[in-house]
Coordinates of C-alpha atoms in Angstrom, one line a residue:
Chain G
M6 CA 3.1 16.6 -3.7
P7 CA 2.7 20.5 -4.3
V8 CA 0.1 21.7 -6.4
I9 CA 1.4 23.6 -9.3
V10 CA -0.6 25.5 -11.9
E11 CA 0.9 27.3 -14.9
C12 CA -0.6 30.5 -16.1
I13 CA 0.4 32.6 -19.0
P14 CA -1.5 35.8 -19.3
N15 CA -1.3 37.7 -22.3
I16 CA -1.8 41.3 -22.3
S17 CA -2.4 44.3 -24.8
E18 CA 0.9 46.3 -23.9
G19 CA 4.5 45.6 -25.2
R20 CA 6.0 49.2 -25.9
R21 CA 6.3 50.6 -22.3
P22 CA 8.6 48.5 -20.0
E23 CA 8.1 50.3 -17.1
I24 CA 4.3 49.5 -17.3
V25 CA 4.8 45.9 -17.8
G26 CA 7.2 45.8 -15.0
E27 CA 4.6 47.6 -12.7
I28 CA 1.9 45.0 -13.9
A29 CA 4.6 42.0 -13.3
A30 CA 5.3 43.3 -9.8
A31 CA 1.6 43.8 -8.7
V32 CA 1.0 40.1 -9.6
G33 CA 4.2 38.9 -7.9
A34 CA 2.9 40.9 -4.8
S35 CA -0.5 39.4 -4.8
A36 CA -0.2 36.1 -3.2
P37 CA 2.9 34.5 -1.3
T38 CA 2.5 31.5 -3.5
V39 CA 2.7 33.1 -6.9
R40 CA 5.8 33.0 -8.9
V41 CA 6.6 35.1 -12.0
L42 CA 8.7 33.1 -14.0
D43 CA 9.1 34.9 -17.1
V44 CA 8.1 38.3 -18.7
S45 CA 8.3 38.5 -22.6
S46 CA 7.2 42.0 -24.3
D47 CA 7.4 42.1 -28.1
A48 CA 7.0 45.9 -29.6
E49 CA 6.0 45.0 -32.7
H50 CA 3.3 43.1 -31.5
N51 CA 2.6 45.6 -28.7
R52 CA 1.9 42.5 -26.3
S53 CA 3.5 41.1 -23.4
V54 CA 3.4 37.2 -22.1
L55 CA 3.7 36.4 -18.6
T56 CA 4.7 33.3 -17.2
L57 CA 3.0 32.8 -13.7
A58 CA 3.2 29.5 -11.3
G59 CA 1.3 28.8 -8.4
D60 CA -1.5 27.1 -6.5
P61 CA -5.3 27.7 -7.4
A62 CA -5.7 30.5 -4.8
G63 CA -2.6 32.3 -5.4
L64 CA -3.1 32.2 -9.3
T65 CA -6.8 33.5 -8.5
A66 CA -5.4 36.6 -6.5
G67 CA -2.4 36.8 -9.3
V68 CA -4.9 37.1 -12.0
L69 CA -7.2 39.5 -10.5
A70 CA -4.3 41.9 -9.6
L71 CA -2.9 41.4 -13.1
F72 CA -6.7 42.7 -14.5
A73 CA -6.8 45.6 -12.0
Q74 CA -3.4 46.9 -12.7
T75 CA -3.7 46.5 -16.5
L76 CA -7.2 48.0 -16.7
D77 CA -5.7 51.2 -15.4
V78 CA -3.2 51.6 -17.9
V79 CA -4.0 50.0 -21.5
D80 CA -7.1 51.4 -23.4
L81 CA -7.8 49.1 -26.5
R82 CA -9.3 52.2 -28.4
T83 CA -5.8 53.6 -29.0
H84 CA -4.0 50.2 -28.9
R85 CA -2.3 49.4 -32.3
G86 CA 0.1 46.3 -32.8
E87 CA 0.7 43.4 -35.1
H88 CA -1.0 40.5 -33.0
P89 CA -4.5 39.8 -33.0
R90 CA -6.2 41.0 -29.6
M91 CA -9.6 41.8 -28.2
G92 CA -8.9 42.5 -24.5
A93 CA -6.6 44.6 -22.8
V94 CA -6.1 41.2 -20.8
D95 CA -6.3 39.2 -23.9
V96 CA -5.8 35.4 -23.1
V97 CA -5.5 33.7 -19.4
P98 CA -4.8 30.1 -19.9
F99 CA -4.4 27.7 -17.0
V100 CA -2.2 24.6 -17.3
P101 CA -2.0 21.7 -15.1
I102 CA 1.6 20.9 -14.0
E103 CA 1.9 18.8 -10.8
G104 CA -0.7 17.6 -8.3
V105 CA -3.4 18.7 -10.0
T106 CA -6.0 17.6 -12.9
M107 CA -7.2 19.4 -15.8
A108 CA -10.6 19.2 -14.3
E109 CA -9.4 21.6 -11.5
C110 CA -7.7 23.9 -13.9
V111 CA -11.3 24.1 -15.9
A112 CA -12.6 24.9 -12.3
L113 CA -10.3 27.5 -11.5
A114 CA -10.6 29.0 -15.2
R115 CA -14.3 29.3 -14.4
T116 CA -13.7 30.8 -10.7
V117 CA -11.4 33.2 -12.1
G118 CA -13.9 34.3 -15.1
E119 CA -16.6 34.9 -12.9
Q120 CA -14.6 37.2 -10.6
V121 CA -13.1 39.1 -13.4
A122 CA -16.7 39.6 -14.8
S123 CA -18.2 40.8 -11.5
R124 CA -15.2 42.8 -10.2
F125 CA -14.2 44.6 -13.3
G126 CA -17.4 44.4 -15.6
V127 CA -15.3 42.7 -18.4
P128 CA -17.1 40.0 -20.4
V129 CA -15.2 36.6 -20.2
Y130 CA -15.4 33.8 -22.9
L131 CA -14.1 30.3 -21.6
Y132 CA -11.8 28.4 -24.2
E133 CA -10.3 25.1 -24.9
E134 CA -10.6 22.5 -22.0
A135 CA -12.9 25.1 -20.3
S136 CA -15.3 25.7 -23.1
A137 CA -18.7 23.8 -22.7
N138 CA -19.3 25.1 -26.7
P139 CA -17.5 23.3 -29.3
A140 CA -17.8 26.5 -31.5
R141 CA -15.9 28.3 -29.0
R142 CA -13.2 26.3 -28.1
N143 CA -10.6 27.6 -30.4
L144 CA -9.0 31.1 -29.4
E145 CA -8.8 32.2 -33.0
D146 CA -12.6 31.5 -33.7
I147 CA -13.4 33.6 -30.5
R148 CA -11.0 36.5 -31.3
R149 CA -12.0 36.8 -34.8
G150 CA -13.2 40.4 -35.5
E151 CA -10.8 41.6 -32.7
F152 CA -11.6 44.4 -30.3
E153 CA -12.8 46.6 -33.2
G154 CA -15.6 44.2 -34.1
L155 CA -16.3 42.9 -30.9
A156 CA -19.3 45.1 -30.2
A157 CA -21.2 43.7 -33.3
K158 CA -20.0 40.0 -32.8
M159 CA -21.2 39.9 -29.1
A160 CA -24.5 41.1 -30.4
T161 CA -24.9 38.2 -32.8
P162 CA -26.7 35.2 -31.6
G163 CA -24.3 32.5 -30.2
W164 CA -21.8 35.1 -28.9
A165 CA -23.1 36.2 -25.4
P166 CA -20.0 35.9 -23.3
D167 CA -19.8 32.8 -20.3
F168 CA -19.8 35.6 -17.7
G169 CA -20.4 39.3 -17.5
P170 CA -22.2 41.9 -19.7
A171 CA -23.2 41.0 -23.2
A172 CA -21.2 44.3 -24.8
P173 CA -17.6 45.0 -24.5
Q174 CA -16.0 46.8 -21.4
P175 CA -15.3 50.3 -23.1
S176 CA -11.4 50.4 -22.7
A177 CA -10.8 46.8 -22.1
G178 CA -12.9 44.7 -24.4
A179 CA -13.4 41.1 -23.5
S180 CA -11.1 38.3 -22.0
V181 CA -10.7 34.8 -23.1
I182 CA -9.8 32.7 -20.1
G183 CA -9.7 28.9 -20.2
A184 CA -7.5 25.7 -19.4
R185 CA -4.9 23.7 -21.9
M186 CA -2.1 21.3 -21.9
P187 CA 1.0 22.7 -21.9
L188 CA 2.4 23.3 -25.4
I189 CA 5.6 21.7 -26.6
A190 CA 7.5 23.5 -29.3
Y191 CA 9.4 20.9 -31.1
N192 CA 11.3 21.2 -34.4
I193 CA 12.9 18.3 -36.5
N194 CA 15.8 19.3 -38.8
L195 CA 16.3 17.2 -42.3
A196 CA 19.2 16.6 -43.9
T197 CA 18.5 18.3 -47.1
D198 CA 18.1 21.8 -48.5
R199 CA 15.0 21.1 -50.3
L200 CA 12.3 23.3 -48.8
E201 CA 9.1 21.6 -50.3
I202 CA 10.1 18.4 -48.6
A203 CA 9.5 20.1 -45.0
K204 CA 6.4 21.6 -46.5
R205 CA 5.1 18.3 -47.4
I206 CA 6.0 16.7 -44.3
A207 CA 4.6 19.3 -42.3
A208 CA 1.6 19.1 -44.2
A209 CA 1.5 15.1 -43.7
V210 CA 1.8 15.5 -40.2
R211 CA -0.3 18.5 -38.9
H212 CA -3.7 18.2 -37.9
S213 CA -5.5 20.7 -40.1
S214 CA -4.4 18.9 -43.5
G215 CA -5.1 15.2 -42.3
G216 CA -2.4 14.4 -39.7
L217 CA -2.1 13.9 -36.0
R218 CA -4.7 15.2 -33.9
F219 CA -2.7 17.7 -31.3
V220 CA 0.0 18.8 -34.0
K221 CA 0.5 22.1 -35.7
A222 CA 3.3 22.3 -38.1
M223 CA 5.0 24.2 -41.1
G224 CA 8.1 23.8 -43.1
V225 CA 10.6 26.4 -42.9
M226 CA 14.2 26.9 -44.3
L227 CA 17.3 27.6 -42.0
E228 CA 19.2 29.7 -44.2
G229 CA 22.2 29.9 -42.0
R230 CA 22.7 26.1 -42.3
G231 CA 21.4 25.1 -45.5
I232 CA 18.8 22.6 -44.4
V233 CA 15.0 22.7 -43.8
Q234 CA 13.2 22.2 -40.6
V235 CA 9.5 20.8 -39.6
S236 CA 8.7 23.3 -37.0
M237 CA 5.9 21.9 -34.9
N238 CA 3.7 23.1 -31.8
L239 CA 2.4 19.9 -29.8
T240 CA -0.5 20.7 -28.1
N241 CA -1.5 17.7 -26.2
F242 CA 1.8 15.6 -25.4
E243 CA -0.5 12.9 -23.8
K244 CA -2.6 12.2 -26.6
T245 CA -0.3 12.8 -29.4
P246 CA 3.2 12.1 -27.9
I247 CA 6.7 13.3 -28.9
P248 CA 8.2 9.8 -30.1
R249 CA 4.9 9.3 -32.2
V250 CA 5.6 12.6 -33.9
F251 CA 9.2 11.9 -34.5
E252 CA 8.5 8.5 -36.0
F253 CA 6.0 9.8 -38.3
V254 CA 8.2 12.6 -39.6
R255 CA 10.9 10.1 -39.7
R256 CA 9.1 7.8 -42.0
E257 CA 7.9 10.3 -44.1
A258 CA 11.3 11.9 -44.7
A259 CA 12.3 8.3 -45.7
R260 CA 9.8 8.3 -48.4
Y261 CA 11.9 10.9 -49.9
G262 CA 15.2 9.5 -49.1
V263 CA 15.9 12.1 -46.4
N264 CA 17.3 11.4 -43.2
V265 CA 16.7 13.1 -39.8
L266 CA 19.4 15.1 -38.9
E267 CA 18.5 15.9 -35.2
S268 CA 15.4 17.6 -33.4
E269 CA 15.0 20.0 -30.8
V270 CA 12.6 21.4 -28.0
V271 CA 12.3 25.1 -27.7
G272 CA 11.6 26.2 -24.2
L273 CA 10.3 24.1 -21.7
V274 CA 9.0 20.5 -21.7
P275 CA 7.1 18.7 -19.0
Q276 CA 9.0 15.9 -17.3
A277 CA 6.2 13.6 -18.3
A278 CA 6.9 14.1 -22.0
L279 CA 10.3 12.8 -21.5
M280 CA 9.2 9.9 -19.5
A281 CA 6.6 9.2 -22.0
T282 CA 9.5 9.3 -24.6
A283 CA 11.5 6.8 -22.6
E284 CA 8.6 4.5 -22.1
Y285 CA 7.8 4.4 -25.7
Y286 CA 11.3 3.5 -26.8
L287 CA 12.5 1.1 -23.9
Q288 CA 9.1 -0.6 -23.9
L289 CA 8.7 0.4 -20.3
E290 CA 6.0 -1.3 -18.5
G291 CA 4.8 -0.4 -14.8
F292 CA 6.9 2.8 -14.6
T293 CA 5.5 5.7 -12.6
A294 CA 6.7 9.4 -12.0
S295 CA 7.2 8.6 -8.3
Q296 CA 10.2 6.6 -9.3
V297 CA 12.2 9.5 -10.7
L298 CA 14.6 10.2 -7.9
E299 CA 14.2 14.1 -8.2
T300 CA 10.3 13.7 -7.8
K301 CA 10.7 11.4 -4.8
L302 CA 13.5 13.8 -3.1
R303 CA 11.0 16.3 -3.5
Q304 CA 7.9 14.7 -1.9
P305 CA 7.3 15.8 2.0
Chain U
M10 CA 19.5 24.9 -7.4
P11 CA 19.7 23.2 -4.1
V12 CA 22.4 20.9 -3.4
I13 CA 21.4 17.1 -2.8
V14 CA 23.6 14.2 -2.0
E15 CA 22.1 10.8 -1.5
C16 CA 23.7 8.6 1.0
I17 CA 22.8 4.7 1.3
P18 CA 24.5 3.5 4.7
N19 CA 24.3 -0.7 5.0
I20 CA 24.6 -1.6 8.6
S21 CA 25.0 -5.2 10.1
E22 CA 21.4 -5.4 12.0
G23 CA 18.3 -6.4 10.4
R24 CA 16.5 -8.5 12.8
R25 CA 15.6 -6.0 15.6
P26 CA 13.2 -3.5 14.4
E27 CA 13.2 -1.4 17.3
I28 CA 17.1 -1.0 17.3
V29 CA 16.9 0.0 13.3
G30 CA 14.3 2.5 14.3
E31 CA 16.3 4.2 16.8
I32 CA 19.3 4.3 14.3
A33 CA 16.8 6.0 12.0
A34 CA 15.3 8.4 14.4
A35 CA 19.0 9.1 15.4
V36 CA 20.2 10.0 11.8
G37 CA 16.8 12.2 11.3
A38 CA 17.4 14.2 14.4
S39 CA 21.2 15.1 13.6
A40 CA 20.6 17.7 11.2
P41 CA 17.6 19.6 9.8
T42 CA 18.7 19.1 6.4
V43 CA 19.2 15.5 6.7
R44 CA 15.9 13.4 5.3
V45 CA 15.5 9.6 5.7
L46 CA 13.6 8.5 2.8
D47 CA 13.7 4.9 3.1
V48 CA 14.7 2.2 5.6
S49 CA 14.9 -1.8 4.5
S50 CA 15.8 -4.6 6.6
D51 CA 16.5 -8.0 5.6
A52 CA 16.1 -10.7 8.4
E53 CA 18.1 -13.3 6.5
H54 CA 21.0 -10.9 5.7
N55 CA 20.8 -9.5 9.3
R56 CA 21.4 -6.4 7.4
S57 CA 19.5 -2.9 7.0
V58 CA 19.5 -0.2 4.4
L59 CA 19.1 3.4 4.7
T60 CA 18.5 5.9 2.2
L61 CA 19.3 9.5 3.1
A62 CA 19.4 12.6 1.2
G63 CA 20.8 16.2 2.5
D64 CA 23.6 18.5 1.9
P65 CA 27.1 17.4 2.8
A66 CA 27.1 19.1 6.3
G67 CA 24.0 17.7 7.0
L68 CA 25.1 14.3 5.9
T69 CA 28.2 14.5 7.7
A70 CA 26.5 15.0 10.8
G71 CA 23.7 12.2 9.8
V72 CA 26.4 9.5 9.3
L73 CA 28.5 10.3 12.5
A74 CA 25.1 9.8 14.4
L75 CA 24.5 6.6 12.4
F76 CA 27.8 5.5 13.8
A77 CA 27.5 6.5 17.2
Q78 CA 23.9 4.7 17.4
T79 CA 25.2 1.7 15.5
L80 CA 28.3 1.0 17.5
D81 CA 26.5 1.0 20.8
V82 CA 24.2 -1.6 19.9
V83 CA 25.8 -4.0 17.1
D84 CA 28.6 -6.5 18.0
L85 CA 30.0 -8.1 15.1
R86 CA 31.6 -10.9 17.4
T87 CA 28.4 -12.2 17.8
H88 CA 26.5 -11.1 14.7
R89 CA 25.3 -13.9 11.9
G90 CA 23.7 -13.3 8.6
E91 CA 23.6 -14.4 5.0
H92 CA 25.0 -11.1 3.5
P93 CA 28.9 -10.4 3.5
R94 CA 30.1 -8.0 5.9
M95 CA 33.1 -6.7 7.7
G96 CA 31.6 -3.6 9.5
A97 CA 28.8 -2.9 11.9
V98 CA 28.5 -0.1 9.8
D99 CA 29.3 -1.8 6.5
V100 CA 29.3 0.5 3.7
V101 CA 28.3 4.4 3.4
P102 CA 28.3 5.5 -0.3
F103 CA 27.8 9.1 -1.2
V104 CA 25.9 9.7 -4.7
P105 CA 25.7 13.1 -6.3
I106 CA 22.1 13.9 -7.3
E107 CA 21.5 17.7 -7.6
G108 CA 23.8 20.7 -7.6
V109 CA 26.8 18.6 -6.7
T110 CA 29.8 17.3 -8.5
M111 CA 31.3 13.6 -8.2
A112 CA 34.5 15.4 -6.8
E113 CA 32.6 17.1 -4.0
C114 CA 31.0 13.7 -3.1
V115 CA 34.6 12.2 -3.1
A116 CA 35.8 15.1 -0.7
L117 CA 32.6 14.1 1.6
A118 CA 33.4 10.6 1.8
R119 CA 37.3 11.5 2.8
T120 CA 35.9 14.1 5.5
V121 CA 33.3 11.7 7.0
G122 CA 35.8 8.8 6.7
E123 CA 38.5 10.7 8.6
Q124 CA 36.1 12.0 11.5
V125 CA 34.8 8.3 11.9
A126 CA 38.2 7.0 12.2
S127 CA 39.2 9.7 14.7
R128 CA 35.9 9.7 16.6
F129 CA 35.2 5.9 16.9
G130 CA 38.6 4.3 16.3
V131 CA 37.3 2.5 13.4
P132 CA 39.3 1.9 10.4
V133 CA 38.0 3.3 7.2
Y134 CA 38.6 2.1 3.6
L135 CA 37.8 4.4 0.5
Y136 CA 36.1 2.9 -2.5
E137 CA 34.7 3.2 -5.7
E138 CA 35.3 7.0 -6.8
A139 CA 37.1 8.1 -3.4
S140 CA 39.6 5.3 -3.8
A141 CA 42.9 6.5 -5.0
N142 CA 44.0 2.7 -5.2
P143 CA 42.9 0.9 -8.5
A144 CA 43.1 -2.4 -6.3
R145 CA 40.7 -1.1 -3.7
R146 CA 38.0 0.4 -5.7
N147 CA 35.7 -2.6 -5.9
L148 CA 33.6 -3.2 -2.4
E149 CA 34.0 -7.0 -2.9
D150 CA 37.7 -6.7 -3.0
I151 CA 37.9 -4.7 0.1
R152 CA 35.4 -7.0 2.0
R153 CA 36.7 -10.3 1.0
G154 CA 37.6 -12.4 4.0
E155 CA 34.7 -10.3 5.7
F156 CA 35.0 -9.5 9.8
E157 CA 36.4 -13.0 10.7
G158 CA 39.3 -12.5 8.4
L159 CA 39.8 -8.8 9.0
A160 CA 42.4 -8.7 11.4
A161 CA 45.0 -10.9 9.4
K162 CA 44.1 -8.9 6.0
M163 CA 44.7 -5.7 7.7
A164 CA 48.2 -6.9 8.6
T165 CA 49.0 -7.8 4.8
P166 CA 51.0 -5.2 2.6
G167 CA 48.7 -3.1 1.0
W168 CA 45.8 -3.3 3.3
A169 CA 46.5 -0.8 5.8
P170 CA 43.4 1.4 6.0
D171 CA 42.9 4.8 4.6
F172 CA 42.0 6.3 8.0
G173 CA 42.4 5.4 11.4
P174 CA 44.3 2.2 13.1
A175 CA 45.8 -0.8 11.4
A176 CA 43.9 -3.3 13.1
P177 CA 39.8 -3.7 13.4
Q178 CA 38.0 -2.0 16.0
P179 CA 37.0 -5.0 18.4
S180 CA 33.2 -5.2 17.9
A181 CA 32.6 -2.8 14.8
G182 CA 35.3 -4.3 12.3
A183 CA 36.3 -1.7 9.5
S184 CA 34.1 0.5 7.4
V185 CA 34.0 1.1 3.5
I186 CA 32.9 4.7 2.7
G187 CA 33.0 6.2 -0.7
A188 CA 31.4 7.9 -3.7
R189 CA 29.4 6.5 -6.6
M190 CA 27.0 7.3 -9.4
P191 CA 23.6 6.2 -8.7
L192 CA 22.6 2.5 -9.5
I193 CA 19.8 1.5 -11.9
A194 CA 18.2 -1.7 -11.5
Y195 CA 17.0 -2.3 -15.0
N196 CA 15.6 -5.7 -16.3
I197 CA 14.7 -6.7 -19.8
N198 CA 12.0 -9.2 -20.4
L199 CA 12.1 -11.7 -23.4
A200 CA 9.2 -13.3 -25.3
T201 CA 10.6 -16.8 -24.6
D202 CA 10.8 -19.5 -21.7
R203 CA 14.4 -20.6 -22.7
L204 CA 16.6 -19.6 -19.7
E205 CA 19.8 -20.3 -21.6
I206 CA 18.9 -17.3 -24.1
A207 CA 18.7 -14.8 -21.1
K208 CA 21.7 -16.3 -19.7
R209 CA 23.9 -15.9 -23.0
I210 CA 22.6 -12.5 -23.5
A211 CA 23.6 -11.4 -19.8
A212 CA 27.0 -12.9 -20.1
A213 CA 27.4 -10.9 -23.5
V214 CA 26.4 -7.5 -22.1
R215 CA 27.9 -7.7 -18.8
H216 CA 31.2 -6.0 -18.1
S217 CA 32.9 -9.0 -16.4
S218 CA 32.3 -11.4 -19.3
G219 CA 33.5 -8.8 -22.1
G220 CA 30.3 -6.7 -22.4
L221 CA 29.8 -2.9 -21.6
R222 CA 31.8 -1.2 -19.1
F223 CA 29.2 -0.4 -16.3
V224 CA 26.6 -3.3 -16.6
K225 CA 26.3 -6.3 -14.2
A226 CA 23.7 -8.9 -15.4
M227 CA 22.3 -12.2 -14.9
G228 CA 19.6 -14.4 -16.7
V229 CA 16.7 -15.6 -14.7
M230 CA 13.4 -17.1 -15.1
L231 CA 10.3 -15.5 -14.0
E232 CA 8.4 -18.6 -13.2
G233 CA 4.9 -17.3 -13.0
R234 CA 5.0 -15.8 -16.3
G235 CA 6.7 -18.5 -18.3
I236 CA 9.3 -15.8 -19.8
V237 CA 13.1 -15.1 -19.0
Q238 CA 14.5 -11.9 -17.9
V239 CA 18.0 -10.0 -18.5
S240 CA 18.4 -8.6 -14.9
M241 CA 20.7 -6.0 -14.5
N242 CA 22.6 -3.0 -12.5
L243 CA 23.8 -0.3 -14.5
T244 CA 26.3 1.5 -12.3
N245 CA 27.0 4.5 -14.4
F246 CA 24.3 5.4 -16.6
E247 CA 26.2 8.7 -18.1
K248 CA 29.0 6.3 -19.6
T249 CA 27.0 3.3 -20.2
P250 CA 23.4 4.8 -20.9
I251 CA 20.0 2.8 -20.7
P252 CA 19.1 3.1 -24.5
R253 CA 22.7 1.8 -25.6
V254 CA 21.9 -1.2 -23.0
F255 CA 18.4 -1.7 -24.3
E256 CA 19.7 -1.7 -27.9
F257 CA 22.5 -4.1 -27.1
V258 CA 20.1 -6.5 -25.6
R259 CA 17.6 -6.2 -28.4
R260 CA 20.2 -7.3 -31.0
E261 CA 21.4 -10.0 -29.1
A262 CA 18.0 -11.3 -28.7
A263 CA 17.4 -10.9 -32.4
R264 CA 20.2 -13.2 -33.1
Y265 CA 18.1 -16.0 -31.1
G266 CA 15.2 -15.0 -33.2
V267 CA 13.6 -13.7 -29.8
N268 CA 11.9 -10.4 -29.2
V269 CA 11.8 -8.0 -26.2
L270 CA 8.5 -8.0 -24.5
E271 CA 9.1 -5.1 -22.3
S272 CA 11.7 -3.4 -19.9
E273 CA 11.3 -2.3 -16.2
V274 CA 13.1 -0.2 -14.0
V275 CA 13.1 -1.1 -10.2
G276 CA 13.1 1.5 -7.8
L277 CA 14.4 5.1 -8.6
V278 CA 16.1 6.3 -11.6
P279 CA 17.6 9.8 -12.0
Q280 CA 15.7 12.4 -14.2
A281 CA 19.3 12.8 -16.3
A282 CA 18.7 9.1 -17.2
L283 CA 15.4 9.7 -18.8
M284 CA 16.5 12.8 -20.3
A285 CA 19.4 11.0 -21.9
T286 CA 17.2 8.2 -23.1
A287 CA 14.7 10.9 -24.9
E288 CA 17.9 12.6 -26.1
Y289 CA 19.3 9.3 -27.7
Y290 CA 16.0 8.2 -29.7
L291 CA 14.9 11.5 -30.8
Q292 CA 18.4 12.9 -31.6
L293 CA 17.9 15.8 -29.6
E294 CA 20.7 18.4 -29.8
G295 CA 21.2 21.4 -27.5
F296 CA 18.8 20.2 -24.7
T297 CA 19.6 20.9 -21.1
A298 CA 17.9 20.0 -17.8
S299 CA 17.0 23.6 -17.3
Q300 CA 14.4 23.0 -19.9
V301 CA 12.4 20.6 -17.9
L302 CA 9.4 22.4 -16.8
E303 CA 9.3 21.0 -13.1
T304 CA 13.3 21.9 -12.9
K305 CA 12.6 25.5 -14.0
L306 CA 9.7 25.6 -11.3
R307 CA 12.0 24.5 -8.6
Q308 CA 14.8 27.1 -9.4
P309 CA 14.7 29.7 -6.7

């Protein structure tokens, strides 16, 4: 079984495609085992998201190359954009995909964090699963105040970084590095045009207002189709699986006399999340990933 | 996307492990793109089943190597075993797995069949999807009479082979080569010890007695657990998908006041069958295999 970790660095540059291209090229050239699967830039946000895959050693080299290249060309003192940020390399999550545990991704985040701090003098905060501090698990909490408020925040008790100096790097700020489960973007469309129903169901299902632990949700109108949608991010599909979310929303919708029209997965979904769905509904016992023909064929 | 065809040759030798091992080794050495995933021998049946994976060119070389080696060491005139057979190499199905169509597997079966006939003088019958003759699609129909009745059968109108001589090869009989969908061995356990209920549900769900087109089923007692099982083979999971079978059996069981305890997949299952199950229950729209993270990671 190959070891595959996904890594999704977010960098504070989304308006100069040639600069972003050079950064992606440097990452791709850093190690033979690293692949750059996707690069998405947003000019409004002035931010780019790279999707990398590789083994821990390859990704360590890849992320260090990313920092070296990005720090040369991004200066947060002159950076403007819609999206909150506090670092030139703003956030670097590692995600376990295949043949690797979350604990190993946490260790990888720590190793990379230490090296970033020592090689580039950039303070590093660990987040999500890599954080040992409950007050510093959430990215939003760490990033609050952004680059402009960073020097003051870092001088506050409880906000010394996990690695590196206790003050921002002048042009690159600080970086947030960690480990998390894959996100699944999952939407459920309802056979109604009443937006308030989608909003009430979203409030019922999301964690922040009393719902399921690993669900973020909002109700939106799909204008072109005249229907509403419960639009969600599932942040841990092992602990809050897709079928439980689907059945929850279906039951809430029924309480308003509304049917589920369909659901959709936006972007990528781990095979394990689909397997778990089949197991749930078929009441499958004793099923393992090695029974998936394609998985078996890939084994050496 | 790599091209992967599965091939599951059944040979009439299951009592001499060293002979079977030599045959498997010859197949494995025939082409660098062929992999021998599994070899299972049954002494009662005096038969072995090899599971191969590879591209069409590799599997052509592999199956020809299999014939060359097997014909040297198996003589049906002295072969005895429980399982019906009419060839030293009895049956060779090709199964499309990835990046390949059924039509390409049919073409592969024809190519291999022609070469087997011309190189070894073994008559070849095409079966399942590779058969152009509706009376000769089912393996059981072709094999009826077995090796001992083969010479008489081949002289009967309508039973000339698709390739090769119109009489059995003296020691190797005839071979059946074709293309089919992957089989899924799928069982549903019921919360009752009444065997007649499992038998009635099996009769309701299976094709041969009025049920679903691509289901074979029987009712069996699981002695050790004091429960009964509807034991099935799903022969085309695209046209008769797992969730439809599960819901069918659940409904029939409810008619006797019996609950489904659990279900199980025995052996391998294609990823597409699991995906289709998630799509069915989650009412997923617009989902494609390229959204499975692992599939994306494997793409070059």
